[in-house]
Amino acid sequence: MSTITSSDALSAHVRGYAQAVRLHLADLGQDAVDDLTDGLEADLTEAVLDEAAAPADGAGTQALDLAVRFGPADEYATELRTAAGLPPAAGARAGRGPGHAIGEAWTVMSERWRSFWRPLTSTPGWAAFVEFARSIAPAWWILRGWVGAQVVMWPFGMADVTLWPSSTAGRILVIAAIVVSVQWGRGRWIPRWTWFPRAVAVASVAAALLAIPMVTDVEADSRPVVADYYSGFDSGFDEGFNNALVSQDGAGNGPEVDGVWVDGMRVSNLFAYDAAGDPIRDVQLFDDRGRPVRTIGSDATWDTWSVPDVAGDWSFQPATASDGRTRWNVYPLRALLAEQIGGPDGDGDLYDLEGQEYPVPPTGVQPQEMPWPFLKAPTAIDDGGAAGAGSGSGTGTDSNSDAGSDEPGESGEPNQGRPGSDHPASDPAGEPVRPGERPTSGSGSREPTLEATQAD
Amino acid sequence: MLSVDTTQLLKGVLDAAVLAVVEQEDGYGYDIVRRLRARGVESGEASVYGTLRRLYASGSLTSYVVPSEEGPHRKYYGITPHGREALNIQRKEWQEFAGTVAGLLGERNEAAR
């Protein structure tokens, strides 16, 4: 008879075969499977050993291929289920192989799905709904084609979802996809592959799911176009993105949102240079109606921004006017590292900050200046030759701009415009700064209306 | 040994054959297959097992588990009064049927002579 090893191998084979049979019966439910195959291993083992004992020698190993002895597991399962008077397996037994298995699984799954919804789908209301849905099906076919075209365009860099692509190829693709989708909807142009209707069904569900974000995206496309989506101002950008939507859609009626946009990107800070190209600090900016220009809207004062050439997340700080009120339209804005944010006691506990308008620096921490994009503006304005008498022609050069894009650090920090130095660039007395004109400190003839004091 | 065609014939009477075997003596799945084979009735094992489950479910058979010293426990089947009744009916039906068919086939055989 068999040695220990071969009997171990036999029991492993028997278990595997029995398991395969159970899998083919799985649609009957666990109880029925257990009932049908209870003791199956023992019966199989005995049958194999019976046979192995009868012929003289070597038959034991031969019989180990149980599919040869008992037939394929699915046929065995079918015989078992038929003899037991149970319904045949769901799904046509058209063929075997992975495709067949997938088809079977699909049928079982869809039947379960249908029976799950049957209480709902058997109502007259549902029938009316289906009839209605049928009548608007063509609209769905068009949408499906459009979604399909967007998906096809995705890997080709045409990822910006638009209702009507700008490229000719994209337009042709959209039209072709819609035509194909409508034809499929009408039951035309459908290849004869048996798996094809199922594939279309799956793809349609996927298209329906994809359509939601795509349509939302297209809806959002009525705002300034996004050019440099992911460079830097992540959180602030997304915030601004949404704010822009609100302000656009609201058309003045929505919540008031401030912000400055350049090239489709939200601006966090502004840097002013005078006509000679020299940096000016603490410039107060107003629009043509006298409203303060804010890059950081009142709803965005807690946002953190990343800043080119400087690591970390930064929270911008307003200037303080002489009357003690904060002014957000004084540029460049100073900033605090996000880690430095804390309550007045400096323990970094954000709860201390509840109710604050913006992240207040802890005691002893001063907001920092942000690096200037240029030490000197690359261009000087030739305003009748009056520009920058002290600094010569002041024509910007490439070397200047290169130096400026590097980290200015402390030595490179422009201090020409430092308040209190020789050339304060903004007039703390509220004197407008005009190109070519460099107001000097304290020279303002008017009554000071607003004084931007610096934490510097 | 029965050919494929007679296997088809057997399908109609497998219930009766299984009941008859179990009526003689209780047995477990493969044991019943073996006893059927010993009597010249070659049926697919799965068919026999499925038939046993169905007869049990319809109340013609009863079942009980017998612990085994070596190997797994065995599920034995025994016939119930209801099963005995069903078997008697099927016996009668079969004999009538077999007689009719035998008469028919015999006539033709004689006619062919």
Coordinates of C-alpha atoms in Angstrom, one line a residue:
Chain A
M1 CA 0.0 0.0 0.0
S2 CA 0.9 3.6 0.0
T3 CA 3.7 5.0 2.1
I4 CA 3.1 7.8 4.5
T5 CA 4.4 10.3 2.0
S6 CA 2.1 9.2 -0.8
S7 CA -0.9 9.1 1.5
D8 CA -0.1 12.6 2.5
A9 CA 0.1 13.6 -1.2
L10 CA -3.1 11.8 -1.8
S11 CA -5.0 13.6 0.9
A12 CA -3.7 16.9 -0.4
H13 CA -4.9 16.0 -3.9
V14 CA -8.2 14.9 -2.5
R15 CA -8.7 18.1 -0.5
G16 CA -7.8 20.2 -3.6
Y17 CA -10.2 18.3 -5.8
A18 CA -13.0 18.5 -3.2
Q19 CA -12.4 22.2 -2.8
A20 CA -12.7 22.7 -6.6
V21 CA -16.0 20.8 -6.6
R22 CA -17.3 23.0 -3.7
L23 CA -16.3 26.1 -5.7
H24 CA -18.4 25.0 -8.6
L25 CA -21.3 24.5 -6.3
A26 CA -20.8 27.8 -4.4
D27 CA -23.8 29.5 -6.0
L28 CA -26.1 27.1 -4.0
G29 CA -25.1 28.7 -0.7
Q30 CA -22.9 27.4 2.0
D31 CA -25.4 25.1 3.7
A32 CA -26.3 23.3 0.5
V33 CA -22.6 22.9 -0.4
D34 CA -21.8 21.5 3.0
D35 CA -24.7 19.1 2.8
L36 CA -23.8 18.0 -0.7
T37 CA -20.1 17.5 -0.1
D38 CA -20.1 16.4 3.5
G39 CA -17.7 13.4 3.5
L40 CA -16.6 14.0 0.0
E41 CA -13.0 13.7 0.9
A42 CA -13.5 10.4 2.6
D43 CA -15.4 9.0 -0.4
L44 CA -12.8 10.2 -2.9
T45 CA -10.0 8.8 -0.8
E46 CA -11.6 5.5 -0.5
A47 CA -12.4 5.3 -4.2
V48 CA -8.8 6.1 -5.0
L49 CA -7.4 3.6 -2.6
D50 CA -9.9 1.0 -3.8
E51 CA -8.6 1.4 -7.3
A52 CA -5.0 1.5 -6.3
A53 CA -5.4 -1.7 -4.4
A54 CA -7.0 -3.6 -7.3
P55 CA -4.2 -3.3 -10.0
A56 CA -0.9 -4.8 -9.2
D57 CA 1.5 -1.9 -8.9
G58 CA 2.2 1.7 -9.7
A59 CA -1.5 2.5 -10.1
G60 CA -1.5 4.5 -6.9
T61 CA 0.6 7.3 -8.3
Q62 CA -1.3 7.3 -11.5
A63 CA -4.6 7.7 -9.7
L64 CA -3.2 10.7 -8.0
D65 CA -4.4 12.9 -10.8
L66 CA -8.0 12.9 -9.6
A67 CA -9.3 14.7 -12.6
V68 CA -8.4 11.6 -14.7
R69 CA -10.1 9.3 -12.2
F70 CA -13.2 11.3 -11.4
G71 CA -13.4 13.7 -14.4
P72 CA -13.1 17.5 -14.2
A73 CA -14.2 19.0 -11.0
D74 CA -16.9 21.1 -12.6
E75 CA -18.4 18.1 -14.3
Y76 CA -18.3 16.2 -11.1
A77 CA -20.1 19.1 -9.4
T78 CA -22.7 19.2 -12.1
E79 CA -23.4 15.5 -11.8
L80 CA -23.7 15.9 -8.0
R81 CA -26.1 18.8 -8.2
T82 CA -28.2 17.3 -10.9
A83 CA -28.6 14.0 -9.1
A84 CA -29.4 15.9 -5.9
G85 CA -32.3 17.6 -7.8
L86 CA -30.7 21.0 -7.4
P87 CA -30.9 23.7 -10.1
P88 CA -28.1 23.7 -12.7
A89 CA -25.3 26.2 -12.1
A90 CA -26.2 29.8 -13.1
G91 CA -24.5 30.7 -16.3
A92 CA -24.3 28.8 -19.5
R93 CA -21.8 26.0 -19.5
A94 CA -20.5 27.1 -22.8
G95 CA -16.9 26.4 -22.3
R96 CA -14.2 26.2 -19.7
G97 CA -11.2 28.3 -18.9
P98 CA -10.7 31.7 -17.2
G99 CA -13.2 33.5 -19.5
H100 CA -15.8 31.0 -18.7
A101 CA -15.1 31.4 -15.0
I102 CA -15.4 35.1 -15.3
G103 CA -18.6 34.9 -17.2
E104 CA -20.0 32.5 -14.6
A105 CA -19.0 34.8 -11.8
W106 CA -20.6 37.7 -13.6
T107 CA -23.9 35.9 -14.0
V108 CA -24.0 34.9 -10.4
M109 CA -23.2 38.4 -9.3
S110 CA -25.6 40.1 -11.6
E111 CA -28.4 37.7 -10.6
R112 CA -27.7 38.4 -6.9
W113 CA -27.7 42.1 -7.6
R114 CA -31.0 41.9 -9.5
S115 CA -32.7 39.8 -6.8
F116 CA -31.4 42.2 -4.2
W117 CA -33.3 45.1 -5.9
R118 CA -36.3 43.1 -6.9
P119 CA -38.5 44.5 -4.2
L120 CA -37.9 47.9 -5.7
T121 CA -37.7 47.0 -9.4
S122 CA -41.0 45.1 -9.3
T123 CA -43.0 48.2 -8.4
P124 CA -45.1 50.1 -11.0
G125 CA -43.2 53.3 -10.0
W126 CA -40.0 51.6 -11.1
A127 CA -41.4 50.7 -14.4
A128 CA -42.4 54.3 -15.0
F129 CA -39.0 55.4 -14.0
V130 CA -37.4 53.0 -16.4
E131 CA -39.6 54.2 -19.2
F132 CA -38.6 57.8 -18.4
A133 CA -34.9 56.8 -18.3
R134 CA -35.2 55.1 -21.6
S135 CA -36.6 58.3 -23.2
I136 CA -33.5 60.3 -22.1
A137 CA -31.1 57.5 -22.9
P138 CA -29.8 59.3 -26.1
A139 CA -28.5 62.1 -23.9
W140 CA -26.7 59.6 -21.8
W141 CA -25.2 58.0 -25.0
I142 CA -23.8 61.4 -25.9
L143 CA -22.4 62.1 -22.5
R144 CA -20.9 58.6 -22.4
G145 CA -19.1 59.2 -25.7
W146 CA -17.8 62.5 -24.4
V147 CA -16.5 60.9 -21.2
G148 CA -14.9 58.1 -23.3
A149 CA -13.1 60.7 -25.4
Q150 CA -11.8 62.5 -22.4
V151 CA -10.5 59.2 -21.0
V152 CA -8.7 58.4 -24.3
M153 CA -7.2 61.9 -24.4
W154 CA -6.0 61.7 -20.8
P155 CA -2.7 59.9 -21.4
F156 CA -1.9 62.2 -24.4
G157 CA -1.4 65.2 -22.3
M158 CA -4.8 66.6 -23.2
A159 CA -5.7 66.1 -19.6
D160 CA -7.4 69.4 -19.2
V161 CA -11.0 68.4 -19.3
T162 CA -12.9 70.7 -21.6
L163 CA -16.4 70.5 -23.1
W164 CA -15.0 71.1 -26.5
P165 CA -11.3 70.5 -27.0
S166 CA -9.2 73.1 -28.6
S167 CA -7.2 70.7 -30.8
T168 CA -8.5 69.4 -34.0
A169 CA -7.6 65.8 -33.1
G170 CA -9.4 66.2 -29.8
R171 CA -12.5 67.4 -31.6
I172 CA -12.5 64.6 -34.0
L173 CA -12.0 62.2 -31.2
V174 CA -14.9 63.6 -29.3
I175 CA -17.2 63.4 -32.3
A176 CA -16.1 59.9 -33.2
A177 CA -16.6 58.7 -29.6
I178 CA -20.1 60.2 -29.4
V179 CA -21.1 58.6 -32.7
V180 CA -19.8 55.2 -31.6
S181 CA -21.5 55.5 -28.2
V182 CA -24.8 56.5 -29.8
Q183 CA -24.6 53.7 -32.3
W184 CA -23.9 51.2 -29.5
G185 CA -26.8 52.6 -27.6
R186 CA -29.0 52.0 -30.7
G187 CA -27.6 48.4 -30.9
R188 CA -25.5 49.0 -34.0
W189 CA -21.8 48.5 -34.6
I190 CA -21.6 46.0 -31.8
P191 CA -18.8 43.5 -32.4
R192 CA -19.9 39.9 -32.1
W193 CA -17.6 38.9 -29.2
T194 CA -19.8 37.4 -26.5
W195 CA -18.0 39.3 -23.8
F196 CA -18.5 42.6 -25.5
P197 CA -21.9 43.6 -24.1
R198 CA -20.6 43.0 -20.6
A199 CA -17.5 45.0 -21.3
V200 CA -19.7 47.9 -22.5
A201 CA -21.8 47.6 -19.4
V202 CA -18.8 47.8 -17.2
A203 CA -17.4 50.7 -19.2
S204 CA -20.7 52.5 -19.0
V205 CA -20.8 52.3 -15.3
A206 CA -17.3 53.6 -15.2
A207 CA -18.2 56.4 -17.5
A208 CA -21.2 57.3 -15.4
L209 CA -18.9 57.5 -12.4
L210 CA -16.3 59.5 -14.2
A211 CA -18.8 61.9 -15.7
I212 CA -19.5 63.4 -12.3
P213 CA -16.1 64.8 -11.6
M214 CA -15.5 65.7 -15.3
V215 CA -18.7 67.7 -15.6
T216 CA -17.9 69.4 -12.3
D217 CA -14.4 70.2 -13.7
V218 CA -15.8 71.6 -16.9
E219 CA -18.2 73.7 -14.9
A220 CA -15.3 75.1 -13.1
D221 CA -13.5 75.9 -16.3
S222 CA -15.2 79.2 -16.6
R223 CA -12.6 80.7 -14.2
P224 CA -9.1 81.9 -15.0
V225 CA -7.2 79.1 -16.6
V226 CA -4.8 77.2 -14.5
A227 CA -1.3 77.4 -15.8
D228 CA 1.1 76.2 -13.3
Y229 CA -1.1 74.0 -11.2
Y230 CA 1.2 72.4 -8.8
S231 CA 4.1 74.8 -8.3
G232 CA 4.3 75.8 -4.8
F233 CA 1.2 77.4 -3.5
D234 CA -0.6 74.2 -2.9
S235 CA -3.0 74.8 -0.1
G236 CA -3.3 78.4 -0.8
F237 CA -3.9 77.7 -4.4
D238 CA -6.6 75.3 -3.9
E239 CA -8.2 77.7 -1.5
G240 CA -7.9 80.5 -4.0
F241 CA -9.2 78.2 -6.7
N242 CA -12.4 77.6 -4.8
N243 CA -12.6 81.2 -3.8
A244 CA -12.4 82.2 -7.4
L245 CA -15.2 79.9 -8.2
V246 CA -17.3 81.5 -5.5
S247 CA -16.5 85.0 -6.6
Q248 CA -17.2 84.2 -10.2
D249 CA -20.3 82.4 -9.7
G250 CA -21.6 84.8 -7.2
A251 CA -20.9 87.7 -9.6
G252 CA -20.7 90.1 -6.7
N253 CA -23.5 88.6 -4.8
G254 CA -21.5 85.9 -3.2
P255 CA -19.2 86.2 -0.2
E256 CA -16.6 88.8 -0.7
V257 CA -13.3 87.2 -1.4
D258 CA -10.0 89.1 -1.9
G259 CA -7.2 87.8 -3.9
V260 CA -4.7 88.7 -6.7
W261 CA -4.1 86.4 -9.6
V262 CA -1.2 86.2 -11.9
D263 CA -1.1 83.8 -14.8
G264 CA -3.9 81.8 -13.4
M265 CA -2.2 81.4 -10.1
R266 CA -3.1 82.9 -6.8
V267 CA -0.6 85.5 -5.6
S268 CA 0.4 85.5 -1.9
N269 CA 2.7 88.5 -1.8
L270 CA 3.6 91.5 -3.9
F271 CA 6.9 93.2 -4.4
A272 CA 7.2 96.7 -5.6
Y273 CA 10.1 98.3 -7.4
D274 CA 10.5 101.9 -8.2
A275 CA 11.2 103.3 -11.7
A276 CA 14.9 102.8 -11.3
G277 CA 14.3 99.2 -10.5
D278 CA 15.0 99.5 -6.8
P279 CA 12.8 97.6 -4.3
I280 CA 10.3 99.6 -2.3
R281 CA 9.1 98.5 1.0
D282 CA 5.8 98.9 2.7
V283 CA 3.8 100.0 -0.3
Q284 CA 0.2 100.5 0.3
L285 CA -1.9 99.3 -2.7
F286 CA -5.4 100.5 -3.5
D287 CA -7.5 99.9 -6.5
D288 CA -9.1 102.6 -8.7
R289 CA -12.0 102.9 -6.2
G290 CA -9.7 103.3 -3.3
R291 CA -10.3 99.8 -1.9
P292 CA -7.3 98.1 -0.4
V293 CA -5.8 95.4 -2.6
R294 CA -5.5 92.3 -0.6
T295 CA -3.7 89.1 -1.7
I296 CA -4.7 87.4 1.5
G297 CA -8.5 87.5 1.7
S298 CA -10.2 87.9 5.0
D299 CA -11.2 84.2 4.8
A300 CA -7.7 83.1 4.0
T301 CA -5.7 84.7 6.8
W302 CA -5.0 81.3 8.3
D303 CA -3.8 79.7 5.2
T304 CA -0.2 78.7 4.9
W305 CA 1.7 79.2 1.7
S306 CA 4.9 77.8 0.3
V307 CA 7.3 80.5 -0.9
P308 CA 9.8 80.1 -3.7
D309 CA 13.4 79.5 -2.6
V310 CA 12.4 79.2 1.1
A311 CA 11.6 76.0 2.9
G312 CA 8.5 75.7 5.1
D313 CA 5.0 76.8 5.2
W314 CA 4.4 80.5 5.8
S315 CA 1.5 82.5 7.3
F316 CA 1.4 86.1 6.1
Q317 CA 1.1 88.9 8.6
P318 CA -0.6 92.2 8.1
A319 CA 1.0 95.5 8.8
T320 CA -0.5 97.5 11.6
A321 CA -1.7 101.0 11.0
S322 CA -1.2 103.9 13.3
D323 CA -4.6 103.5 14.6
G324 CA -3.8 99.9 15.6
R325 CA -5.8 98.2 12.9
T326 CA -4.4 95.6 10.7
R327 CA -3.6 96.5 7.1
W328 CA -3.3 93.7 4.6
N329 CA -2.6 95.9 1.6
V330 CA 0.9 96.9 2.7
Y331 CA 3.5 95.0 0.6
P332 CA 5.6 93.0 0.8
L333 CA 3.8 91.1 3.5
R334 CA 5.9 89.7 6.3
A335 CA 5.4 86.1 7.1
L336 CA 5.7 83.6 10.0
L337 CA 6.8 80.0 9.7
A338 CA 3.8 77.8 10.3
E339 CA 5.7 76.1 13.2
Q340 CA 6.1 79.5 14.9
I341 CA 2.4 80.1 15.1
G342 CA 1.2 80.1 18.6
G343 CA -0.7 82.1 21.1
P344 CA 0.8 85.1 22.9
D345 CA 2.4 82.8 25.5
G346 CA 4.3 81.1 22.7
D347 CA 3.4 77.5 23.6
G348 CA 2.1 76.9 20.1
D349 CA -1.3 75.9 21.4
L350 CA -3.7 76.7 18.7
Y351 CA -6.5 77.0 21.1
D352 CA -5.0 80.2 22.3
L353 CA -5.6 81.6 18.9
E354 CA -9.3 81.0 18.6
G355 CA -11.0 84.1 17.6
Q356 CA -7.9 85.7 16.3
E357 CA -8.1 87.3 12.9
Y358 CA -4.8 85.8 11.7
P359 CA -2.0 83.8 13.2
V360 CA -0.5 86.0 15.8
P361 CA 3.2 85.5 16.5
P362 CA 4.1 84.4 19.9
T363 CA 5.8 86.9 22.1
G364 CA 9.4 87.5 21.0
V365 CA 8.9 86.1 17.5
Q366 CA 9.0 88.6 14.7
P367 CA 7.5 88.0 11.3
Q368 CA 10.2 87.6 8.6
E369 CA 10.7 89.3 5.3
M370 CA 10.2 87.1 2.4
P371 CA 12.9 87.0 -0.3
W372 CA 12.5 89.5 -3.1
P373 CA 12.2 88.0 -6.5
F374 CA 14.9 90.5 -7.8
L375 CA 17.5 92.5 -6.0
K376 CA 16.8 95.0 -8.6
A377 CA 14.0 94.9 -11.1
P378 CA 15.1 93.7 -14.5
T379 CA 13.8 96.8 -16.2
A380 CA 13.9 100.4 -15.4
I381 CA 11.3 102.8 -16.5
D382 CA 12.5 105.6 -18.6
D383 CA 10.2 108.4 -17.6
G384 CA 11.6 111.5 -19.4
G385 CA 15.0 110.8 -17.9
A386 CA 13.8 111.7 -14.5
A387 CA 14.1 108.2 -13.1
G388 CA 16.5 107.4 -10.3
A389 CA 18.9 110.3 -10.5
G390 CA 20.9 108.8 -7.7
S391 CA 21.3 105.3 -9.1
G392 CA 22.2 106.2 -12.7
S393 CA 20.3 104.8 -15.6
G394 CA 19.4 101.8 -13.5
T395 CA 18.9 99.5 -16.5
G396 CA 18.2 96.0 -15.3
T397 CA 20.5 93.3 -16.5
D398 CA 20.2 89.6 -16.6
S399 CA 22.9 89.2 -13.9
N400 CA 20.7 91.3 -11.6
S401 CA 17.7 89.1 -12.1
D402 CA 19.8 86.0 -11.6
A403 CA 21.2 87.2 -8.4
G404 CA 17.7 88.1 -7.3
S405 CA 16.3 84.7 -7.9
D406 CA 18.9 83.1 -5.7
E407 CA 18.3 83.2 -2.0
P408 CA 19.1 86.8 -1.1
G409 CA 19.8 85.8 2.5
E410 CA 20.8 88.5 4.9
S411 CA 23.6 90.0 2.8
G412 CA 21.5 90.0 -0.3
E413 CA 18.5 91.4 1.3
P414 CA 17.5 94.6 -0.3
N415 CA 17.6 97.3 2.2
Q416 CA 17.5 100.3 0.0
G417 CA 14.0 100.8 0.8
R418 CA 14.1 100.1 4.5
P419 CA 12.0 102.5 6.4
G420 CA 14.1 105.0 8.3
S421 CA 17.0 104.5 5.9
D422 CA 18.0 107.0 3.4
H423 CA 15.4 106.0 0.8
P424 CA 12.1 104.9 2.3
A425 CA 10.3 103.6 -0.7
S426 CA 6.8 104.0 0.5
D427 CA 5.7 107.1 2.0
P428 CA 4.5 106.3 5.5
A429 CA 2.7 109.6 5.5
G430 CA 0.4 108.4 2.8
E431 CA 2.1 110.3 -0.1
P432 CA 1.6 108.5 -3.3
V433 CA 4.8 107.2 -4.9
R434 CA 5.0 107.9 -8.6
P435 CA 7.5 106.6 -11.0
G436 CA 10.6 108.6 -11.0
E437 CA 9.8 110.3 -7.8
R438 CA 11.3 109.2 -4.6
P439 CA 9.7 110.6 -1.6
T440 CA 12.0 111.2 1.3
S441 CA 11.1 110.5 4.8
G442 CA 9.1 113.1 6.6
S443 CA 8.8 115.2 3.5
G444 CA 5.0 114.7 3.2
S445 CA 3.3 117.9 3.1
R446 CA -0.1 116.4 3.8
E447 CA -1.6 115.4 7.1
P448 CA -0.6 111.8 7.7
T449 CA -3.7 109.7 7.3
L450 CA -2.3 106.4 7.8
E451 CA 1.0 105.2 9.0
A452 CA 2.1 101.7 8.4
T453 CA 4.3 100.7 11.3
Q454 CA 6.7 97.9 10.9
A455 CA 7.5 95.1 13.2
D456 CA 10.9 95.1 11.6
Chain B
M1 CA -20.5 -3.5 -17.2
L2 CA -23.1 -1.2 -18.7
S3 CA -22.5 0.9 -21.7
V4 CA -23.1 4.6 -22.1
D5 CA -26.6 4.0 -23.4
T6 CA -27.6 1.9 -20.4
T7 CA -26.2 4.6 -18.1
Q8 CA -28.9 6.8 -19.6
L9 CA -31.5 4.1 -18.9
L10 CA -30.2 3.8 -15.4
K11 CA -30.8 7.4 -14.6
G12 CA -34.5 6.6 -14.4
V13 CA -34.1 3.9 -11.9
L14 CA -31.1 5.0 -9.9
D15 CA -33.4 6.1 -7.1
A16 CA -34.8 2.6 -6.8
A17 CA -31.4 1.0 -7.2
V18 CA -30.0 3.1 -4.3
L19 CA -33.0 2.5 -2.1
A20 CA -32.7 -1.3 -2.8
V21 CA -29.1 -1.4 -1.8
V22 CA -29.7 0.6 1.3
E23 CA -32.7 -1.5 2.2
Q24 CA -30.4 -4.5 2.3
E25 CA -28.0 -2.8 4.6
D26 CA -27.2 0.7 5.8
G27 CA -24.1 2.2 4.1
Y28 CA -22.1 5.3 3.5
G29 CA -21.5 7.1 0.2
Y30 CA -18.7 5.2 -1.4
D31 CA -19.8 1.9 0.2
I32 CA -23.1 2.2 -1.7
V33 CA -21.3 2.9 -4.9
R34 CA -19.2 -0.2 -4.3
R35 CA -22.2 -2.4 -3.6
L36 CA -24.0 -1.1 -6.7
R37 CA -20.9 -1.9 -8.8
A38 CA -20.7 -5.3 -7.3
R39 CA -24.2 -5.9 -8.6
G40 CA -23.2 -4.7 -12.0
V41 CA -24.7 -1.2 -11.8
E42 CA -22.0 1.2 -12.8
S43 CA -23.1 4.7 -12.0
G44 CA -21.1 7.9 -11.6
E45 CA -20.1 8.3 -8.0
A46 CA -21.3 11.9 -7.9
S47 CA -24.7 10.7 -9.2
V48 CA -25.0 8.3 -6.4
Y49 CA -23.9 10.8 -3.8
G50 CA -26.4 13.4 -5.2
T51 CA -29.1 10.8 -5.2
L52 CA -28.4 9.9 -1.6
R53 CA -28.7 13.6 -0.6
R54 CA -32.0 14.0 -2.5
L55 CA -33.5 10.8 -1.1
Y56 CA -32.5 12.0 2.4
A57 CA -34.0 15.4 1.8
S58 CA -37.3 13.8 0.6
G59 CA -37.4 11.6 3.8
S60 CA -36.8 8.3 2.1
L61 CA -33.5 7.9 3.8
T62 CA -32.2 8.7 7.3
S63 CA -28.6 9.3 8.1
Y64 CA -26.4 9.0 11.1
V65 CA -22.7 9.5 11.7
V66 CA -20.5 6.6 12.7
P67 CA -17.1 7.5 14.2
S68 CA -14.3 5.7 12.6
E69 CA -11.1 4.6 14.4
E70 CA -8.9 5.5 11.5
G71 CA -9.8 8.3 9.1
P72 CA -12.8 10.6 9.1
H73 CA -16.3 9.9 10.5
R74 CA -18.7 8.3 8.1
K75 CA -22.2 9.4 7.3
Y76 CA -24.3 6.3 7.0
Y77 CA -27.7 6.1 5.3
G78 CA -30.6 3.9 6.3
I79 CA -34.0 3.5 4.7
T80 CA -37.1 5.0 6.3
P81 CA -40.6 3.5 6.2
H82 CA -41.4 6.2 3.7
G83 CA -38.4 5.1 1.6
R84 CA -39.5 1.5 1.9
E85 CA -43.0 2.5 0.6
A86 CA -41.4 4.5 -2.2
L87 CA -39.2 1.5 -3.1
N88 CA -42.2 -0.8 -3.2
I89 CA -44.0 1.5 -5.6
Q90 CA -41.0 1.8 -7.8
R91 CA -40.5 -1.9 -7.8
K92 CA -44.0 -2.4 -9.1
E93 CA -43.7 0.3 -11.6
W94 CA -40.4 -1.0 -12.9
Q95 CA -41.7 -4.6 -13.2
E96 CA -44.7 -3.4 -15.1
F97 CA -42.6 -1.2 -17.3
A98 CA -39.9 -3.9 -17.8
G99 CA -42.7 -6.4 -18.7
T100 CA -44.2 -4.1 -21.2
V101 CA -40.9 -3.3 -22.8
A102 CA -39.8 -6.9 -22.7
G103 CA -43.1 -7.9 -24.4
L104 CA -42.6 -5.2 -27.0
L105 CA -39.0 -6.0 -27.7
G106 CA -39.7 -9.7 -27.6
E107 CA -42.5 -9.5 -30.2
R108 CA -40.2 -7.7 -32.6
N109 CA -37.5 -10.2 -32.0
E110 CA -39.9 -13.0 -32.8
A111 CA -41.2 -11.1 -35.8
A112 CA -37.7 -10.7 -37.0
R113 CA -37.1 -14.4 -36.9

